[in-house]
Short mmCIF file of C-alpha atoms and ligand atoms in Angstrom, two decimals:
data_model
loop_
_atom_site.label_atom_id
_atom_site.label_comp_id
_atom_site.label_asym_id
_atom_site.label_seq_id
_atom_site.Cartn_x
_atom_site.Cartn_y
_atom_site.Cartn_z
CA MET Q 1151 -98.46 -53.39 139.28
CA GLU Q 1152 -97.58 -53.43 135.64
CA ARG Q 1153 -95.15 -50.90 134.35
CA ASN Q 1154 -95.69 -49.44 130.91
CA ASP Q 1155 -92.29 -48.69 129.37
CA ASP Q 1156 -93.84 -46.61 126.62
CA LEU Q 1157 -95.07 -44.08 129.10
CA PRO Q 1158 -92.14 -42.88 131.14
CA LEU Q 1159 -93.10 -41.39 134.46
CA GLN Q 1160 -93.27 -37.67 134.17
CA GLN Q 1161 -90.60 -36.29 136.43
CA ASP Q 1162 -91.29 -33.00 138.01
CA LEU Q 1163 -87.85 -31.44 137.96
CA GLY Q 1164 -89.02 -28.04 139.04
CA PRO Q 1165 -87.20 -25.17 137.36
CA ALA Q 1166 -83.94 -26.01 135.61
CA PHE Q 1167 -80.75 -24.90 137.31
CA LYS Q 1168 -79.62 -21.63 135.76
CA LEU Q 1169 -75.98 -21.29 134.78
CA ALA Q 1170 -76.12 -17.71 133.55
CA PRO Q 1171 -73.07 -16.93 131.42
CA HIS Q 1172 -71.16 -13.73 132.17
CA GLN Q 1173 -71.69 -11.03 129.56
CA HIS Q 1174 -69.15 -8.37 128.65
CA PRO Q 1175 -70.87 -4.94 128.26
CA LEU Q 1176 -70.26 -5.14 124.53
CA VAL Q 1177 -72.05 -8.52 124.44
CA VAL Q 1178 -74.94 -7.10 126.50
CA SER Q 1179 -75.23 -4.25 124.04
CA LEU Q 1180 -75.17 -6.64 121.08
CA LEU Q 1181 -77.85 -8.90 122.53
CA GLN Q 1182 -80.12 -6.14 123.73
CA ARG Q 1183 -79.74 -3.29 121.27
CA HIS Q 1184 -78.71 -5.18 118.18
CA ALA Q 1185 -80.70 -8.43 118.43
CA SER Q 1186 -82.50 -7.78 115.15
CA MET Q 1187 -79.18 -7.17 113.40
CA LEU Q 1188 -77.82 -10.46 114.79
CA ASP Q 1189 -80.98 -12.19 113.60
CA GLU Q 1190 -80.56 -10.69 110.13
CA LEU Q 1191 -76.90 -11.69 109.92
CA SER Q 1192 -77.78 -15.20 110.96
CA ARG Q 1193 -80.54 -15.41 108.32
CA GLY Q 1194 -78.22 -14.04 105.66
CA LEU Q 1195 -75.09 -16.01 106.45
CA GLY Q 1196 -76.46 -19.32 107.73
CA SER Q 1197 -76.30 -21.40 110.86
CA PRO Q 1198 -74.21 -21.70 112.89
CA LEU Q 1199 -72.89 -18.17 112.66
CA HIS Q 1200 -69.90 -17.15 114.75
CA ILE Q 1201 -69.55 -13.54 115.87
CA VAL Q 1202 -66.03 -12.53 116.86
CA LEU Q 1203 -65.16 -9.42 118.85
CA PRO Q 1204 -61.55 -8.23 118.41
CA GLN Q 1205 -62.13 -5.29 120.77
CA VAL Q 1206 -62.67 -7.67 123.67
CA PHE Q 1207 -59.59 -9.70 122.68
CA THR Q 1208 -57.54 -6.47 122.71
CA GLU Q 1209 -58.79 -5.62 126.21
CA ASN Q 1210 -57.77 -9.08 127.42
CA VAL Q 1211 -54.28 -8.73 125.95
CA GLN Q 1212 -53.87 -5.32 127.57
CA ARG Q 1213 -54.88 -6.74 130.95
CA PHE Q 1214 -52.04 -9.28 130.78
CA GLN Q 1215 -49.61 -6.62 129.55
CA ARG Q 1216 -50.51 -4.39 132.52
CA VAL Q 1217 -49.78 -7.24 134.94
CA PHE Q 1218 -46.29 -7.78 133.51
CA ALA Q 1219 -45.64 -4.02 133.62
CA GLU Q 1220 -46.90 -3.78 137.22
CA TYR Q 1221 -44.44 -6.48 138.28
CA GLY Q 1222 -41.56 -4.84 136.41
CA LEU Q 1223 -41.12 -7.90 134.21
CA THR Q 1224 -40.33 -8.27 130.55
CA GLY Q 1225 -43.26 -10.51 129.85
CA SER Q 1226 -44.12 -11.75 126.40
CA ILE Q 1227 -47.50 -12.98 125.28
CA LEU Q 1228 -47.93 -15.53 122.52
CA TYR Q 1229 -51.57 -16.04 121.58
CA ALA Q 1230 -52.21 -19.79 121.16
CA LYS Q 1231 -53.78 -19.74 117.72
CA LYS Q 1232 -55.32 -23.20 117.87
CA ALA Q 1233 -58.07 -21.89 120.19
CA ASN Q 1234 -59.80 -20.04 117.30
CA LYS Q 1235 -59.30 -19.92 113.54
CA ALA Q 1236 -60.56 -16.35 112.93
CA ASP Q 1237 -58.02 -14.10 111.21
CA THR Q 1238 -59.09 -11.08 113.21
CA PHE Q 1239 -57.27 -12.31 116.35
CA PRO Q 1240 -53.78 -12.70 114.80
CA ASN Q 1241 -54.45 -9.34 113.10
CA ALA Q 1242 -55.02 -7.84 116.53
CA CYS Q 1243 -51.81 -9.53 117.78
CA ALA Q 1244 -49.82 -7.84 115.01
CA LYS Q 1245 -51.30 -4.46 115.93
CA LEU Q 1246 -50.64 -5.00 119.62
CA GLY Q 1247 -47.09 -6.20 119.02
CA ILE Q 1248 -47.62 -9.56 120.72
CA GLY Q 1249 -46.69 -12.95 119.32
CA VAL Q 1250 -48.59 -16.02 118.19
CA ASP Q 1251 -48.03 -19.64 119.19
CA VAL Q 1252 -48.52 -22.03 116.27
CA ALA Q 1253 -48.17 -25.76 115.70
CA SER Q 1254 -48.56 -26.22 111.94
CA ILE Q 1255 -47.54 -24.67 108.64
CA GLY Q 1256 -51.12 -23.48 108.17
CA GLU Q 1257 -51.13 -21.62 111.48
CA PHE Q 1258 -47.63 -20.24 110.85
CA THR Q 1259 -48.68 -18.93 107.44
CA LYS Q 1260 -51.82 -17.31 108.88
CA ALA Q 1261 -49.77 -15.59 111.58
CA LEU Q 1262 -47.33 -14.20 109.01
CA ALA Q 1263 -50.19 -13.13 106.73
CA ALA Q 1264 -51.75 -11.27 109.67
CA GLY Q 1265 -48.55 -9.23 109.93
CA VAL Q 1266 -46.98 -10.95 112.93
CA ARG Q 1267 -43.19 -10.86 112.57
CA GLY Q 1268 -41.42 -14.22 112.40
CA GLU Q 1269 -39.38 -13.48 115.55
CA ARG Q 1270 -42.66 -13.13 117.46
CA ILE Q 1271 -43.96 -16.51 116.36
CA GLY Q 1272 -43.52 -19.43 118.75
CA VAL Q 1273 -43.68 -22.92 117.30
CA SER Q 1274 -44.86 -25.75 119.53
CA GLY Q 1275 -46.30 -29.20 118.95
CA PRO Q 1276 -44.59 -32.60 118.95
CA GLU Q 1277 -42.09 -33.85 116.34
CA LYS Q 1278 -42.58 -30.97 113.93
CA THR Q 1279 -42.29 -31.63 110.20
CA GLU Q 1280 -39.22 -30.58 108.27
CA GLY Q 1281 -41.35 -28.00 106.45
CA LEU Q 1282 -42.48 -26.37 109.68
CA LEU Q 1283 -38.98 -26.46 111.21
CA ASN Q 1284 -37.53 -24.87 108.10
CA LEU Q 1285 -40.19 -22.16 108.03
CA ALA Q 1286 -39.45 -21.38 111.68
CA LEU Q 1287 -35.72 -21.38 111.04
CA GLN Q 1288 -35.91 -19.00 108.08
CA HIS Q 1289 -38.15 -16.61 110.01
CA ARG Q 1290 -36.08 -16.69 113.19
CA SER Q 1291 -39.04 -17.98 115.20
CA LEU Q 1292 -38.76 -19.47 118.65
CA ILE Q 1293 -38.99 -23.26 118.43
CA ALA Q 1294 -40.10 -25.31 121.44
CA ILE Q 1295 -38.28 -28.62 121.11
CA ASP Q 1296 -40.29 -31.64 122.21
CA SER Q 1297 -37.80 -34.48 121.59
CA VAL Q 1298 -34.11 -35.12 121.07
CA SER Q 1299 -34.69 -36.47 117.57
CA GLU Q 1300 -36.55 -33.28 116.65
CA LEU Q 1301 -33.60 -31.22 117.92
CA GLN Q 1302 -31.19 -33.32 115.85
CA ARG Q 1303 -33.27 -32.80 112.71
CA LEU Q 1304 -33.40 -29.07 113.40
CA VAL Q 1305 -29.63 -28.90 113.90
CA ALA Q 1306 -29.10 -30.66 110.57
CA LEU Q 1307 -31.40 -28.17 108.83
CA ALA Q 1308 -29.72 -25.18 110.47
CA THR Q 1309 -26.25 -26.46 109.61
CA SER Q 1310 -27.08 -27.11 105.97
CA SER Q 1311 -28.65 -23.68 105.54
CA GLY Q 1312 -26.05 -21.79 107.56
CA THR Q 1313 -28.66 -20.44 109.96
CA THR Q 1314 -29.08 -20.57 113.73
CA ALA Q 1315 -32.19 -21.99 115.36
CA ARG Q 1316 -33.72 -20.16 118.33
CA VAL Q 1317 -34.71 -22.92 120.70
CA LEU Q 1318 -36.60 -23.54 123.94
CA LEU Q 1319 -36.43 -27.03 125.43
CA ARG Q 1320 -39.86 -28.23 126.49
CA PHE Q 1321 -40.00 -30.05 129.80
CA ARG Q 1322 -42.36 -32.79 130.80
CA PRO Q 1323 -43.81 -31.54 134.10
CA PRO Q 1324 -43.10 -33.94 137.01
CA SER Q 1325 -46.80 -33.74 137.87
CA GLN Q 1326 -47.63 -35.05 134.39
CA ALA Q 1327 -45.36 -38.05 134.26
CA SER Q 1328 -47.67 -39.85 131.87
CA SER Q 1329 -47.84 -37.01 129.36
CA ARG Q 1330 -46.44 -37.75 125.91
CA PHE Q 1331 -45.14 -34.19 125.61
CA GLY Q 1332 -41.85 -32.74 126.71
CA LEU Q 1333 -38.39 -34.04 127.62
CA THR Q 1334 -37.60 -36.25 130.62
CA ALA Q 1335 -34.51 -35.50 132.72
CA THR Q 1336 -32.43 -38.02 130.72
CA GLU Q 1337 -33.66 -36.65 127.41
CA TYR Q 1338 -32.85 -33.14 128.63
CA ARG Q 1339 -29.22 -34.13 129.20
CA ALA Q 1340 -29.00 -35.53 125.67
CA ALA Q 1341 -30.61 -32.37 124.28
CA LEU Q 1342 -28.16 -30.15 126.16
CA GLU Q 1343 -25.27 -32.18 124.79
CA CYS Q 1344 -26.64 -31.71 121.29
CA CYS Q 1345 -26.82 -27.92 121.88
CA THR Q 1346 -23.26 -27.94 123.25
CA SER Q 1347 -21.80 -29.68 120.24
CA HIS Q 1348 -23.67 -27.52 117.72
CA LYS Q 1349 -23.39 -24.04 119.17
CA SER Q 1350 -23.37 -22.34 115.78
CA GLY Q 1351 -26.59 -24.04 114.67
CA VAL Q 1352 -28.56 -23.71 117.93
CA ARG Q 1353 -29.12 -20.79 120.23
CA LEU Q 1354 -30.63 -22.14 123.46
CA GLU Q 1355 -32.91 -19.33 124.70
CA GLY Q 1356 -34.64 -21.08 127.58
CA PHE Q 1357 -37.19 -23.65 128.66
CA SER Q 1358 -40.89 -24.21 128.27
CA PHE Q 1359 -43.70 -26.36 129.60
CA HIS Q 1360 -47.46 -26.57 129.32
CA LEU Q 1361 -49.57 -27.86 132.22
CA SER Q 1362 -53.01 -29.12 131.40
CA GLY Q 1363 -54.43 -28.54 134.90
CA TYR Q 1364 -55.04 -25.23 136.60
CA SER Q 1365 -52.72 -25.49 139.60
CA THR Q 1366 -50.91 -22.22 140.38
CA GLU Q 1367 -48.62 -24.04 142.75
CA LYS Q 1368 -47.41 -26.63 140.23
CA ARG Q 1369 -46.92 -24.02 137.53
CA ALA Q 1370 -45.00 -21.63 139.80
CA GLU Q 1371 -42.78 -24.35 141.28
CA LEU Q 1372 -41.87 -25.76 137.91
CA ALA Q 1373 -41.14 -22.24 136.62
CA GLY Q 1374 -38.86 -21.69 139.62
CA GLN Q 1375 -36.96 -24.93 138.91
CA LEU Q 1376 -36.57 -23.98 135.26
CA ILE Q 1377 -35.11 -20.60 136.26
CA GLU Q 1378 -32.45 -22.58 138.15
CA LEU Q 1379 -31.86 -24.63 135.03
CA CYS Q 1380 -31.42 -21.38 133.03
CA LEU Q 1381 -28.74 -20.29 135.49
CA GLN Q 1382 -26.97 -23.66 135.18
CA ALA Q 1383 -27.10 -23.45 131.39
CA GLN Q 1384 -25.73 -19.89 131.52
CA ALA Q 1385 -22.83 -21.19 133.61
CA LEU Q 1386 -22.19 -23.76 130.89
CA GLY Q 1387 -21.84 -20.95 128.37
CA PHE Q 1388 -25.40 -20.61 127.07
CA LYS Q 1389 -25.50 -16.88 127.82
CA SER Q 1390 -28.75 -16.34 125.93
CA CYS Q 1391 -30.64 -18.92 128.01
CA THR Q 1392 -32.89 -16.33 129.67
CA GLN Q 1393 -36.53 -17.22 129.00
CA ILE Q 1394 -39.13 -19.39 130.67
CA ASP Q 1395 -42.29 -20.14 128.76
CA LEU Q 1396 -45.07 -20.91 131.22
CA GLY Q 1397 -47.42 -22.22 128.53
CA GLY Q 1398 -51.16 -21.62 128.41
CA GLY Q 1399 -53.98 -22.93 130.54
CA LEU Q 1400 -54.85 -19.72 132.37
CA PRO Q 1401 -58.46 -20.36 133.35
CA VAL Q 1402 -61.56 -18.46 132.26
CA GLN Q 1403 -64.57 -17.76 134.47
CA TYR Q 1404 -67.77 -18.33 132.49
CA VAL Q 1405 -70.30 -18.16 135.31
CA ASP Q 1406 -70.57 -16.87 138.85
CA PRO Q 1407 -68.44 -19.06 141.19
CA GLU Q 1408 -71.19 -19.37 143.83
CA GLN Q 1409 -73.72 -20.42 141.26
CA TRP Q 1410 -71.17 -22.92 139.96
CA CYS Q 1411 -70.69 -24.46 143.41
CA ARG Q 1412 -74.42 -24.78 143.88
CA PHE Q 1413 -74.72 -26.30 140.43
CA LEU Q 1414 -72.15 -28.99 141.21
CA LYS Q 1415 -73.91 -29.88 144.47
CA GLN Q 1416 -77.29 -30.49 142.84
CA ASP Q 1417 -76.08 -31.89 139.52
CA ALA Q 1418 -77.73 -35.24 138.69
CA PRO Q 1419 -78.38 -37.42 135.59
CA ALA Q 1420 -82.13 -36.65 135.71
CA GLN Q 1421 -81.33 -33.10 134.62
CA TYR Q 1422 -79.99 -34.32 131.29
CA HIS Q 1423 -81.67 -35.79 128.24
CA ALA Q 1424 -81.41 -39.59 128.31
CA GLY Q 1425 -79.99 -39.46 131.86
CA LYS Q 1426 -76.61 -38.61 130.34
CA THR Q 1427 -73.57 -38.50 132.61
CA PHE Q 1428 -70.15 -36.97 131.99
CA SER Q 1429 -66.64 -37.71 133.13
CA GLY Q 1430 -66.14 -34.14 134.32
CA PHE Q 1431 -66.57 -30.49 133.44
CA TYR Q 1432 -64.32 -27.52 132.74
CA PRO Q 1433 -64.23 -25.40 135.95
CA TYR Q 1434 -66.72 -22.87 134.55
CA GLY Q 1435 -66.96 -21.01 137.86
CA THR Q 1436 -63.26 -20.91 138.74
CA ILE Q 1437 -62.58 -18.15 141.25
CA ARG Q 1438 -59.27 -16.71 140.04
CA HIS Q 1439 -59.03 -16.34 136.28
CA GLY Q 1440 -57.43 -14.50 133.38
CA ALA Q 1441 -54.97 -11.77 134.36
CA ASP Q 1442 -55.64 -12.47 138.07
CA ALA Q 1443 -54.47 -16.06 137.58
CA LEU Q 1444 -51.24 -14.63 136.14
CA ARG Q 1445 -50.94 -12.37 139.21
CA ASP Q 1446 -51.34 -15.40 141.49
CA LEU Q 1447 -48.62 -17.19 139.57
CA LEU Q 1448 -46.21 -14.25 139.81
CA ASP Q 1449 -46.94 -13.75 143.51
CA TYR Q 1450 -46.54 -17.40 144.37
CA PRO Q 1451 -43.77 -17.93 146.97
CA ILE Q 1452 -41.49 -20.50 145.39
CA GLU Q 1453 -38.69 -20.49 147.93
CA GLY Q 1454 -38.68 -18.90 151.35
CA GLY Q 1455 -40.37 -15.57 150.87
CA THR Q 1456 -39.30 -15.17 147.25
CA SER Q 1457 -42.04 -14.98 144.68
CA LEU Q 1458 -41.74 -16.19 141.11
CA ALA Q 1459 -41.73 -12.56 139.90
CA GLN Q 1460 -38.92 -11.60 142.30
CA LYS Q 1461 -36.84 -14.57 141.29
CA ALA Q 1462 -37.32 -13.84 137.58
CA ARG Q 1463 -36.43 -10.15 138.07
CA ARG Q 1464 -33.40 -10.95 140.19
CA HIS Q 1465 -31.90 -13.19 137.52
CA GLY Q 1466 -32.99 -11.18 134.49
CA ILE Q 1467 -35.27 -13.96 133.26
CA ASP Q 1468 -38.04 -13.10 130.79
CA LEU Q 1469 -41.36 -14.85 131.25
CA LEU Q 1470 -43.53 -15.91 128.33
CA ILE Q 1471 -47.14 -17.00 128.46
CA GLU Q 1472 -49.15 -18.71 125.72
CA PRO Q 1473 -52.80 -18.16 126.56
CA GLY Q 1474 -55.45 -19.22 124.07
CA ARG Q 1475 -58.74 -19.45 125.94
CA ALA Q 1476 -57.95 -16.59 128.37
CA LEU Q 1477 -57.29 -14.07 125.56
CA LEU Q 1478 -60.56 -15.09 123.90
CA ASP Q 1479 -62.68 -14.69 127.04
CA GLN Q 1480 -65.94 -12.98 125.95
CA ALA Q 1481 -64.50 -12.34 122.48
CA GLY Q 1482 -67.18 -14.23 120.58
CA LEU Q 1483 -70.60 -15.87 120.50
CA THR Q 1484 -72.43 -18.30 118.24
CA LEU Q 1485 -75.95 -18.23 116.81
CA PHE Q 1486 -77.84 -21.37 115.82
CA GLU Q 1487 -81.09 -21.46 113.88
CA VAL Q 1488 -83.85 -23.57 115.41
CA LEU Q 1489 -85.14 -25.99 112.77
CA GLY Q 1490 -87.72 -27.85 114.79
CA VAL Q 1491 -89.06 -28.58 118.26
CA LYS Q 1492 -90.36 -31.89 119.59
CA ASP Q 1493 -92.51 -30.75 122.44
CA ARG Q 1494 -92.67 -33.68 124.85
CA HIS Q 1495 -93.62 -31.70 127.92
CA ALA Q 1496 -96.78 -33.78 128.35
CA SER Q 1497 -95.05 -37.17 128.23
CA GLU Q 1498 -91.46 -36.51 129.28
CA GLY Q 1499 -91.48 -33.08 130.81
CA TYR Q 1500 -89.26 -31.31 128.29
CA ALA Q 1501 -88.74 -30.60 124.61
CA ILE Q 1502 -86.02 -31.55 122.15
CA VAL Q 1503 -84.92 -28.62 120.03
CA THR Q 1504 -83.06 -29.33 116.79
CA VAL Q 1505 -80.76 -26.62 115.46
CA GLN Q 1506 -78.94 -26.22 112.16
CA GLY Q 1507 -75.39 -27.25 113.03
CA SER Q 1508 -73.75 -29.87 115.19
CA SER Q 1509 -72.14 -30.41 118.55
CA LEU Q 1510 -68.73 -30.34 116.85
CA SER Q 1511 -68.91 -26.56 117.13
CA LEU Q 1512 -68.79 -26.94 120.91
CA SER Q 1513 -65.64 -28.94 121.36
CA GLU Q 1514 -66.35 -29.98 124.96
CA GLN Q 1515 -68.14 -32.99 123.47
CA TRP Q 1516 -64.65 -34.07 122.35
CA PHE Q 1517 -63.74 -34.57 126.00
CA ASN Q 1518 -66.93 -36.46 126.85
CA SER Q 1519 -68.13 -33.28 128.49
CA GLU Q 1520 -70.59 -30.47 127.88
CA TYR Q 1521 -70.36 -26.72 127.34
CA LEU Q 1522 -72.52 -25.83 130.33
CA PRO Q 1523 -73.26 -22.06 130.29
CA ASP Q 1524 -76.98 -21.73 129.41
CA PRO Q 1525 -77.73 -21.03 125.75
CA GLN Q 1526 -79.94 -17.96 125.36
CA LEU Q 1527 -83.02 -17.39 123.24
CA LEU Q 1528 -82.25 -14.38 121.04
CA GLY Q 1529 -84.69 -11.57 121.80
CA HIS Q 1530 -85.39 -12.89 125.32
CA THR Q 1531 -81.94 -12.68 126.85
CA GLU Q 1532 -82.96 -10.41 129.72
CA SER Q 1533 -85.65 -12.63 131.18
CA ASP Q 1534 -85.27 -14.91 134.20
CA ALA Q 1535 -88.59 -16.62 133.58
CA GLN Q 1536 -88.58 -20.32 132.83
CA VAL Q 1537 -91.55 -21.51 130.86
CA PHE Q 1538 -90.03 -24.01 128.49
CA LEU Q 1539 -87.66 -26.83 129.38
CA ALA Q 1540 -85.56 -28.14 126.49
CA CYS Q 1541 -82.34 -29.81 125.47
CA VAL Q 1542 -80.64 -28.99 122.16
CA GLY Q 1543 -79.64 -31.42 119.42
CA GLY Q 1544 -77.77 -30.97 116.13
CA SER Q 1545 -79.07 -31.55 112.61
CA THR Q 1546 -77.08 -34.74 111.98
CA CYS Q 1547 -78.08 -38.40 111.94
CA LEU Q 1548 -76.22 -39.23 115.15
CA ASP Q 1549 -78.34 -39.77 118.23
CA SER Q 1550 -75.46 -38.58 120.37
CA ASP Q 1551 -75.02 -35.28 118.50
CA MET Q 1552 -76.36 -33.07 121.27
CA LEU Q 1553 -75.18 -29.49 121.74
CA THR Q 1554 -76.81 -29.39 125.18
CA TRP Q 1555 -77.88 -32.59 126.93
CA ARG Q 1556 -78.84 -30.59 129.97
CA LYS Q 1557 -82.47 -29.49 130.14
CA ILE Q 1558 -82.42 -25.69 129.99
CA GLY Q 1559 -85.26 -23.50 131.27
CA PHE Q 1560 -85.99 -21.05 128.45
CA PRO Q 1561 -88.04 -17.86 129.04
CA ALA Q 1562 -90.46 -18.54 126.15
CA PRO Q 1563 -91.65 -21.49 124.08
CA ILE Q 1564 -89.06 -22.16 121.38
CA GLN Q 1565 -90.22 -22.19 117.78
CA PRO Q 1566 -88.70 -22.98 114.40
CA GLY Q 1567 -86.91 -19.91 113.07
CA ASP Q 1568 -85.83 -18.75 116.53
CA ARG Q 1569 -82.12 -18.25 117.19
CA LEU Q 1570 -80.26 -19.81 120.10
CA VAL Q 1571 -77.15 -17.98 121.24
CA TYR Q 1572 -74.23 -19.73 122.89
CA LEU Q 1573 -72.13 -17.11 124.67
CA ASN Q 1574 -68.38 -16.90 125.17
CA THR Q 1575 -67.61 -19.46 122.47
CA ALA Q 1576 -64.46 -17.92 120.97
CA GLY Q 1577 -62.10 -20.08 123.04
CA TYR Q 1578 -62.31 -23.59 121.53
CA GLN Q 1579 -66.14 -23.66 121.33
CA MET Q 1580 -66.30 -22.34 117.78
CA ASP Q 1581 -64.26 -24.11 115.23
CA SER Q 1582 -61.70 -26.45 116.80
CA ASN Q 1583 -63.62 -29.49 115.64
CA GLU Q 1584 -66.05 -28.15 113.07
CA SER Q 1585 -66.42 -30.57 110.21
CA PRO Q 1586 -68.17 -30.74 106.84
CA PHE Q 1587 -69.98 -33.92 108.03
CA HIS Q 1588 -73.13 -34.47 105.89
CA GLU Q 1589 -71.56 -32.11 103.30
CA ALA Q 1590 -72.41 -29.20 105.58
CA SER Q 1591 -70.55 -26.02 104.73
CA LEU Q 1592 -68.32 -24.65 107.46
CA SER Q 1593 -69.87 -21.74 109.30
CA SER Q 1594 -69.10 -18.11 108.58
CA LYS Q 1595 -67.44 -15.77 111.01
CA VAL Q 1596 -68.43 -12.16 111.30
CA VAL Q 1597 -66.22 -9.58 112.94
CA VAL Q 1598 -68.33 -7.12 114.90
CA GLU Q 1599 -67.21 -3.80 116.35
CA LEU Q 1600 -69.15 -1.27 118.39
CA HIS Q 1601 -67.26 1.96 118.77
CA ASP Q 1602 -69.36 3.54 121.47
CA GLU Q 1603 -72.67 3.01 123.19
CA ALA Q 1604 -74.62 5.15 120.75
CA SER Q 1605 -72.92 4.09 117.53
CA ALA Q 1606 -74.15 1.61 114.99
CA LEU Q 1607 -72.79 -1.88 114.79
CA HIS Q 1608 -70.04 -2.42 112.20
CA TRP Q 1609 -69.62 -5.86 110.73
CA ARG Q 1610 -67.54 -7.60 108.09
CA LEU Q 1611 -66.79 -11.19 107.22
CA ASP Q 1612 -63.63 -12.38 108.96
CA GLY Q 1613 -60.65 -12.42 106.62
CA LEU Q 1614 -61.82 -9.52 104.47
C1 PLP N 53 -53.12 -25.49 123.79
C2 PLP N 53 -51.84 -24.90 124.18
C3 PLP N 53 -51.81 -23.60 124.70
C4 PLP N 53 -53.05 -22.79 124.99
O1 PLP N 53 -53.79 -23.32 126.06
P1 PLP N 53 -55.03 -22.48 126.68
O2 PLP N 53 -55.61 -23.43 127.67
O3 PLP N 53 -55.96 -22.18 125.55
O4 PLP N 53 -54.48 -21.26 127.29
C5 PLP N 53 -50.57 -23.06 124.97
N1 PLP N 53 -49.42 -23.74 124.75
C6 PLP N 53 -49.42 -25.01 124.26
C7 PLP N 53 -48.14 -25.71 124.06
C8 PLP N 53 -50.63 -25.64 123.96
O5 PLP N 53 -50.64 -26.89 123.51
#
């Protein structure tokens, strides 16, 4: 039998698998009671349009603060600014009295401008420039040292300006032996020597690390070892070596864990446009997340029956965390305007929707992955019906610029002028990689607040 390549076999996929994103009550209220306002904002301010919700961010911060208080710990939170560029979040940090973790002069300046005190700013990132080191030095910020040469440059700066640098030494986790970040055991010894011979220029305040996985065990064990290292350093005369920075990477739960498990079991290339496959996905349905993940870490038995929290309390060690994504959980969403729809249901079984914007807004594409929670059709967000199967592409000239390769079952036929809503985008899925490719202007951000159920929506452009 002859096969006609121009007429692909129509595959009956049945309904698309639903990965329904969690919705904070404030988000529900926005989508259901204020959909026409969102539509108007999107028409007025262009596509994509990012909505940011500082009230939700504040709730997330307070959840972490309550955990530290419950455990009787002096815990500090540094919001990892790289996860979102909106000014409203550092503003909230200043109000809440928490710090900000930055890795560039631009981020440092934004944190200061938001009202965050220099002492509450943490500076991370590899081999920091002289400008950034000097800024941190003058503002008495906490500098996470990533290499011996960086420490030597910092010491020289501190000595010449008669100041003292507040320093954490960043460790390369044993479980990440191929990471380019952090000090090895040999480099640590050299760094400690440097601190010893320049005690007036350096104040060693503790140790830091950042694990890219989500293992509670690895994080807790490393933290326990670094507490020991603090005690050794104290014995060597570094009396102020009392802090362990556990880094970021506290996971976020985007969808129901059971649904997530079922999704992974049935996932197959046929469910994606062009049979696309990926190297892996963020654990969107992780079971323990946010403040509960911090609880697990503090409860983790690191030696005998002693938990990390007990060990920290016993030795008067302060714990720092640097969450980005976890503080932004549910604190934003993104609207895209539908420009056109290629309805290929008859030939290929699904449609290709083109929106104004590009996949660079959803930075998972950076990791050869996909932001999987289902996009919603504004005005139809309550419906479970699936009448229209479609993937979503961006308005660029790249074939691979797809916001959603996966075929999504939408509750109504999609038409030009509709708005697609990607939920929970504040953590990395907004602006990490946005670019003015094709001379596109960067998208606006609108800060939205809802003071109570009955009240009107208040909005302003971010930064005003
Ligand atoms: C990116 C980063 C963070 C934040 O990570 P999240 O996964 O967003 O919590 C914290 N610390 C350092 C050093 C980082 O590079």
